[in-house]
Short mmCIF file of C-alpha atoms and ligand atoms in Angstrom, two decimals:
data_model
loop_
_atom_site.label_atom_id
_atom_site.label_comp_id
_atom_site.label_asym_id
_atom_site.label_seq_id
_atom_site.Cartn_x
_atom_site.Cartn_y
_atom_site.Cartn_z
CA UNK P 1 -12.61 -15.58 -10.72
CA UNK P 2 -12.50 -14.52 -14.20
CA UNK P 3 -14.65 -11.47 -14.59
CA UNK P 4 -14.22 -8.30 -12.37
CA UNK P 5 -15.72 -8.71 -9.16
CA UNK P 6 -18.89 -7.01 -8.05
CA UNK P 7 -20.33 -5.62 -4.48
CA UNK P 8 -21.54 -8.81 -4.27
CA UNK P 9 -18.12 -10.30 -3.84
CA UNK P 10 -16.84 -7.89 -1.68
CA UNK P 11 -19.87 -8.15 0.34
CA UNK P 12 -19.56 -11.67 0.77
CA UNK P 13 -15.66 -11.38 1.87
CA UNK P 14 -17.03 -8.74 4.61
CA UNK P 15 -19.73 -10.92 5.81
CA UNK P 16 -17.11 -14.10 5.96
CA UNK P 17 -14.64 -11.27 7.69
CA UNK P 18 -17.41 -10.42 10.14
CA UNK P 19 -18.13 -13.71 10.83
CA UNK P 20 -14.10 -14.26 12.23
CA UNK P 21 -14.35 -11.13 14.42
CA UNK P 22 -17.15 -8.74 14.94
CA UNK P 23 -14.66 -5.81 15.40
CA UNK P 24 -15.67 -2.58 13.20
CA UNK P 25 -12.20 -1.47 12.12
CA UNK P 26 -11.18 2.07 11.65
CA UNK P 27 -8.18 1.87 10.03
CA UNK P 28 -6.76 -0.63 7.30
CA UNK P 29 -3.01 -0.95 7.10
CA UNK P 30 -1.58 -2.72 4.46
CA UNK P 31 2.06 -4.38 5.05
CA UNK P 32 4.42 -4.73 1.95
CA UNK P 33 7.78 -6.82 1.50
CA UNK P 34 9.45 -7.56 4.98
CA UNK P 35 7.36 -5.30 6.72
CA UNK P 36 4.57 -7.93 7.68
CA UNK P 37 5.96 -8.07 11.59
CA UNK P 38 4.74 -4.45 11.79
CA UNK P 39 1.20 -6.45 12.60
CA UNK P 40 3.29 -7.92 15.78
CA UNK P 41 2.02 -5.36 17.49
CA UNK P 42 -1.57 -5.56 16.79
CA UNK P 43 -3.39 -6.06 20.43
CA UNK P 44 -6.42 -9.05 20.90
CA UNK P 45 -5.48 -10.57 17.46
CA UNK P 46 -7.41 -12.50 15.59
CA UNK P 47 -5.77 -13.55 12.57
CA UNK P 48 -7.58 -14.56 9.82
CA UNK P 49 -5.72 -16.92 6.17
CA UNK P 50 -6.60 -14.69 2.86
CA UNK P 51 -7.37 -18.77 1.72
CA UNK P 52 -10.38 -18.91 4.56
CA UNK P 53 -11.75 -15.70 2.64
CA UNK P 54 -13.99 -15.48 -0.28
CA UNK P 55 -12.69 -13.83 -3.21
CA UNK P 56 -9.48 -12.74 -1.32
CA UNK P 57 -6.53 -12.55 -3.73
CA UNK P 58 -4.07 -15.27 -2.38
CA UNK P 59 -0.10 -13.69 -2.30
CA UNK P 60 2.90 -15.94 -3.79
CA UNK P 61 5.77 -14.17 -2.73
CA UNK P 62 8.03 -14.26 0.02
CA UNK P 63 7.74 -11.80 2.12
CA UNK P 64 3.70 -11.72 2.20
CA UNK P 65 2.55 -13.68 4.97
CA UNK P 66 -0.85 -13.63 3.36
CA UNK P 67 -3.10 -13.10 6.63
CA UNK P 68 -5.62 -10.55 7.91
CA UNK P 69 -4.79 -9.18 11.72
CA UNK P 70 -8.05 -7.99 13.38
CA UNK P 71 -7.43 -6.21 16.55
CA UNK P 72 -6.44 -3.04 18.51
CA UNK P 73 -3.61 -0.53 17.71
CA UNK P 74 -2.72 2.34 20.03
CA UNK P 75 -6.43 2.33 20.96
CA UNK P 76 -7.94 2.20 16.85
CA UNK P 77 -9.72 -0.65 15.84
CA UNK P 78 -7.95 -1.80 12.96
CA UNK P 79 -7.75 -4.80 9.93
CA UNK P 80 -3.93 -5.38 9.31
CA UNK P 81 -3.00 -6.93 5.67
CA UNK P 82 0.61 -9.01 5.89
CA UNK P 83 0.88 -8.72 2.54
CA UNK P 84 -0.55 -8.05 -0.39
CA UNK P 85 -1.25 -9.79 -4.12
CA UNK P 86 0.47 -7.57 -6.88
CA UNK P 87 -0.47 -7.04 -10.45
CA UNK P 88 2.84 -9.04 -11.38
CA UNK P 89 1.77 -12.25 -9.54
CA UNK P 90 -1.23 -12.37 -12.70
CA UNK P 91 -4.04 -10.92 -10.67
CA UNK P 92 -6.00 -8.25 -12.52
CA UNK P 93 -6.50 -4.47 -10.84
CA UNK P 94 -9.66 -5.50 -9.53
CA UNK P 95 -8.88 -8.34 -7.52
CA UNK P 96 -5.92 -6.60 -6.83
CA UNK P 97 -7.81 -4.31 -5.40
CA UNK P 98 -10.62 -6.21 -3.85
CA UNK P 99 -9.41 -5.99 -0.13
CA UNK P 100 -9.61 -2.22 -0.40
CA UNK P 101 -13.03 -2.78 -1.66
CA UNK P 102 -13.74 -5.10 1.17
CA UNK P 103 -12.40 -2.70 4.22
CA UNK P 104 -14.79 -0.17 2.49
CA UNK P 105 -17.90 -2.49 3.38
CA UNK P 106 -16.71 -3.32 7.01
CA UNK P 107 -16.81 0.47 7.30
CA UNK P 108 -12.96 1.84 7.35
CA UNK P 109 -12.39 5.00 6.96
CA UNK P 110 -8.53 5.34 7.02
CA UNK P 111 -6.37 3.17 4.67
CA UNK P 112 -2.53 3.76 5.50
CA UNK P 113 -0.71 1.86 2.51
CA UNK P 114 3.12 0.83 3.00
CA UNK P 115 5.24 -1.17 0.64
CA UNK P 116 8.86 -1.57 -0.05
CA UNK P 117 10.78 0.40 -2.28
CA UNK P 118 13.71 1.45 -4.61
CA UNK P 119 14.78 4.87 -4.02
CA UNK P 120 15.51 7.34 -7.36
CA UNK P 121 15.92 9.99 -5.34
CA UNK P 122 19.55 10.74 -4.99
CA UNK P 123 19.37 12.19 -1.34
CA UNK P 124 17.32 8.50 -0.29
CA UNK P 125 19.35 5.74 1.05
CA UNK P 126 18.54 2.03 2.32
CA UNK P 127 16.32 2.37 5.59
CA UNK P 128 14.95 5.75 5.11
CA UNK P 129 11.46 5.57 4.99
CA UNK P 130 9.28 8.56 2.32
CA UNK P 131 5.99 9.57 3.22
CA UNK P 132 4.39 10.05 -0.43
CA UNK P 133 2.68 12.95 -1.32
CA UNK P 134 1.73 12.08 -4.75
CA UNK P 135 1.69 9.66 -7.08
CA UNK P 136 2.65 8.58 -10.99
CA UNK P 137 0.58 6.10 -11.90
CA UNK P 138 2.58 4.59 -14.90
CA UNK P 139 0.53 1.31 -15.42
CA UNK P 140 -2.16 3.43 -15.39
CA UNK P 141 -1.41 5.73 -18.04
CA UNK P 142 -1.05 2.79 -20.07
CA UNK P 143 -4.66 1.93 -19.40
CA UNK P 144 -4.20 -0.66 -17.37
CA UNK P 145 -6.78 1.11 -13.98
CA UNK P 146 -8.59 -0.54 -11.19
CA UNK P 147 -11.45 1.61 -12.37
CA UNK P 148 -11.41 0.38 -15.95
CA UNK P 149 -15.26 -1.09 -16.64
CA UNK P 150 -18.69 -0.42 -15.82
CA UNK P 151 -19.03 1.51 -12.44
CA UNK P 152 -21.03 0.90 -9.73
CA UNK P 153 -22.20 4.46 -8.72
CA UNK P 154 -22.32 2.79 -4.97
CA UNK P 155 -19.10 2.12 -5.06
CA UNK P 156 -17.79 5.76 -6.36
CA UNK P 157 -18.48 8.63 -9.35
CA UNK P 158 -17.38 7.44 -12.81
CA UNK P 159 -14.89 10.06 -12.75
CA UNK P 160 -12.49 10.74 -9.92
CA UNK P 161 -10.26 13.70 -8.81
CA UNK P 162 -6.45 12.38 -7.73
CA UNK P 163 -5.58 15.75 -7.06
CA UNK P 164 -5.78 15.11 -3.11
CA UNK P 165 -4.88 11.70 -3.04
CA UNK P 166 -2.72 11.57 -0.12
CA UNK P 167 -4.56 13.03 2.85
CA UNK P 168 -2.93 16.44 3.81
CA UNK P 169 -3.69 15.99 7.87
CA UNK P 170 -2.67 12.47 7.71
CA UNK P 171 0.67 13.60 5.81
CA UNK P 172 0.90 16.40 8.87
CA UNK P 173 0.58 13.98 11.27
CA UNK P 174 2.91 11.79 10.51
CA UNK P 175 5.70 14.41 9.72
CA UNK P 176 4.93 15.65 12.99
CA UNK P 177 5.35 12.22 14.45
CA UNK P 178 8.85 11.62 12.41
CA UNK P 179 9.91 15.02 13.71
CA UNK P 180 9.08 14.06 17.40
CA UNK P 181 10.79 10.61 17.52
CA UNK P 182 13.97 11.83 14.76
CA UNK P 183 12.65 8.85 12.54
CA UNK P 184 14.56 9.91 8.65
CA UNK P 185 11.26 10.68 6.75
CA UNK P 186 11.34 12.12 3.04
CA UNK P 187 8.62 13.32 1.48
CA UNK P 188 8.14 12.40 -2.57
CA UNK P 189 6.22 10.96 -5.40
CA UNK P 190 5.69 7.01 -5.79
CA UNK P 191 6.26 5.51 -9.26
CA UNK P 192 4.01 2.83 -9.52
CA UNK P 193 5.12 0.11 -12.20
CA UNK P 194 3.08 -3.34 -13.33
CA UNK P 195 7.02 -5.08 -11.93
CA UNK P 196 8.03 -8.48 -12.09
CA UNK P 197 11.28 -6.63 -13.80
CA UNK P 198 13.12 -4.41 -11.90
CA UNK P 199 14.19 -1.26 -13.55
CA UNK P 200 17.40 -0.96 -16.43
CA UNK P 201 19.43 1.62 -15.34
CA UNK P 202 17.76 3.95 -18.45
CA UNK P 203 14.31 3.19 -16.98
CA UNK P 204 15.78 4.92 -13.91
CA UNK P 205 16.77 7.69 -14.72
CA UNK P 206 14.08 8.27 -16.68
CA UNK P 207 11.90 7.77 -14.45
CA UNK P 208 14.13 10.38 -12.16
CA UNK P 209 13.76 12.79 -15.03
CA UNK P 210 9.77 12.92 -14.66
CA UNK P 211 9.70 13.42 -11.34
CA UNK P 212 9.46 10.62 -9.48
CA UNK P 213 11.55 9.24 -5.63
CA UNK P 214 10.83 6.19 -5.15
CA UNK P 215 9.63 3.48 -7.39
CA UNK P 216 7.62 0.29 -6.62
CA UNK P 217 5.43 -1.96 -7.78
CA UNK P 218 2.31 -1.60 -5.61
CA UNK P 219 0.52 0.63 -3.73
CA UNK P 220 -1.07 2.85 -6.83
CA UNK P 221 -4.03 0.71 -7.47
CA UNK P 222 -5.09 0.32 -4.27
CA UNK P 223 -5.13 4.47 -3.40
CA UNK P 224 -7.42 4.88 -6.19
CA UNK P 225 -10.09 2.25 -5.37
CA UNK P 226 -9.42 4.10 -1.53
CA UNK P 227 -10.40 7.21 -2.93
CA UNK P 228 -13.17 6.21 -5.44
CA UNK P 229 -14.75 4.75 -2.19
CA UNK P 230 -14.26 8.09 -0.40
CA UNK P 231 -11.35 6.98 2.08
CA UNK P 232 -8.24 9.09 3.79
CA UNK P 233 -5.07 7.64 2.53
CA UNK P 234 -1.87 7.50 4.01
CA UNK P 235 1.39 6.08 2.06
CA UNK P 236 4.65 5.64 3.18
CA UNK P 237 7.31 3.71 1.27
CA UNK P 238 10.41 1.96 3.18
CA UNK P 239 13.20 3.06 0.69
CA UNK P 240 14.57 -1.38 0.86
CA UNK P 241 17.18 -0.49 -2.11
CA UNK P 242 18.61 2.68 -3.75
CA UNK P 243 17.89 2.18 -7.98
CA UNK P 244 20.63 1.47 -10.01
CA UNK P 245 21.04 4.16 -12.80
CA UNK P 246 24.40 3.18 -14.14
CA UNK P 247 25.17 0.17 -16.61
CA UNK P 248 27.48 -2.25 -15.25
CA UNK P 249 27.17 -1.21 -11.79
CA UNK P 250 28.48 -2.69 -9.06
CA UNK P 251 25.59 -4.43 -6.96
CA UNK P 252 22.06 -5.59 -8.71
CA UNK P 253 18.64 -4.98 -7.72
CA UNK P 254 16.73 -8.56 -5.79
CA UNK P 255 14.26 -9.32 -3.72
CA UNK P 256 16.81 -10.56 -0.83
CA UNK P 257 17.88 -7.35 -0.72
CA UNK P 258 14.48 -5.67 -0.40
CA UNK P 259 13.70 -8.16 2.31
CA UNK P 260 16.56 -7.69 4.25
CA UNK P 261 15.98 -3.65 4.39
CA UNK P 262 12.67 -4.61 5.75
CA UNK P 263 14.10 -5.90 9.16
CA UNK P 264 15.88 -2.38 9.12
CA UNK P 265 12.64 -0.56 8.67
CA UNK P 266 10.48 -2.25 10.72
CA UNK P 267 11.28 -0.51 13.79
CA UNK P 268 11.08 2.59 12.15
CA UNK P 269 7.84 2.30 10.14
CA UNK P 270 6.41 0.92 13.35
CA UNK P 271 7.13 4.06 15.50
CA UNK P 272 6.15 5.86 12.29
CA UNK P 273 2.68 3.65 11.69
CA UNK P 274 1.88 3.61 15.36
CA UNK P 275 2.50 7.38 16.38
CA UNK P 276 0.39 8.54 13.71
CA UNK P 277 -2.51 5.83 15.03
CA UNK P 278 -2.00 7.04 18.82
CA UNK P 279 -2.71 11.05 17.26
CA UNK P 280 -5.75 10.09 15.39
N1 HPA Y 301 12.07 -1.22 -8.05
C1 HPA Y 301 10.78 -1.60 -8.09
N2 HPA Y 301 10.15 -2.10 -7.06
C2 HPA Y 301 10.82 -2.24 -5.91
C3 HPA Y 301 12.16 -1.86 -5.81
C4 HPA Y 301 12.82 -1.33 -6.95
O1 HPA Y 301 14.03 -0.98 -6.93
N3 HPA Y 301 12.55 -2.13 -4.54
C5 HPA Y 301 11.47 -2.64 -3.90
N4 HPA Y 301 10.42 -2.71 -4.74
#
């Protein structure tokens, strides 16, 4: 596809969706790197190839199973994404951001968004889990946003507040679930970068220095198409690495690394994930 997609598109993914199961999901949850056997738990599966979907952005990395999970989760009917295609991988913020789009027309209403990522928070350490609160959208301020291009007042106003991007009762919730079952759960802003890179140690503690915990390379676009189509969002990042802010440190940033953290926080964001969906 080489212009933006339309309603049309995303209509015609929903209808191929529907056509694969006729379940009206709830709640969309999104799995990032090494947290795809969160979906494991996902009751009357059907499980559905992004390939066997129209217009669905196809994911090349490791880690992304690249499959839709239709089915039942402590009693919500809910559309499971193992994995995700990044801005990185070439795809532009609209296709990017096309299975948000897509969940909008099968009529979700929740979107919880996970991902894996490096912690610039000093207190964070590999295997804690954050539950963000707010975002910086860094690609964004570059000018690089899903909602860049005509708008389709269907879809969402021209203009959108990010002021309440994270859904307060949905952020309640789940502290209240952490608190409950003593899962570590930090509270903090995503940084969301365009990636392949990871960061220099100046990037880091730059990015430290304006406010940001955790830094990935996801999860941004995809809140703001949520919200433009009037959704409740839910992040929570799996801390997989802790940034490296000093030059010739011991240890370097890969993608190993994040995927090994993600067998760590699998139980975890799965006790998280799931006690939030059994409170709902
Ligand atoms: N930086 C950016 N993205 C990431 C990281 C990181 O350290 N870890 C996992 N995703």
């Amino acid at each position: 596809m080489t212009s933006a997609p339309t309603r049309q598109h995303f209509e015609e993914a929903a209808a191929a969706i529907r056509g694969f199961s006729p379940l009206q999901p709830r709640v969309a949850l999104v799995l990032g790197s090494g947290l795809n056997p969160l979906a494991d738990q996902v009751e009357d599966a059907v499980v559905v190839r992004y390939g066997d979907i129209p217009h669905f952005p196809v994911s090349t990395i490791a880690g992304h199973q690249g499959r839709l999970v239709i089915g039942h989760l402590k009693g919500n009917p809910v559309i499971v994404m193992q994995g995700r295609a990044h801005y990185y991988e070439g795809y532009s913020m609209q296709q990017v951001t096309l299975p948000v789009r897509v969940f909008r027309q099968l009529g979700v209403e929740i979107l919880m968004l996970t991902n894996a990522a490096g912690g610039l928070n000093k207190q964070y350490h590999t295997g804690d889990m954050m539950l963000i609160n707010d975002h910086i959208n860094y690609v964004g301020m570059a000018g690089e946003n899903p909602l860049r291009g005509p708008n389709d007042p269907e879809l969402g106003p021209r203009f959108l507040d990010m002021s309440r991007t994270y859904d307060r009762e949905l952020r309640e919730l789940a502290l209240a679930v952490a608190t409950e079952e003593k899962l570590p759960l930090h509270q903090g802003v995503y940084v969301g970068l365009a990636g392949p890179t990871f960061e220099t140690p100046a990037d880091v503690r730059f990015l430290r220095m304006i406010g940001g915990d955790a830094v990935g390379m996801s999860t941004v676009p995809e809140a703001i198409v949520a919200r433009h189509g009037g959704m409740r969002v839910m992040g929570v990042s799996g801390i997989s690495n802790v940034a490296i802010d000093v030059i010739d440190g011991e240890g370097e940033a890969s993608h190993e690394e994040v995927l090994e953290a993600g067998a760590l926080l699998v139980p975890r964001m799965t006790s998280l994930i799931c006690g939030v969906l059994a409170r709902l």
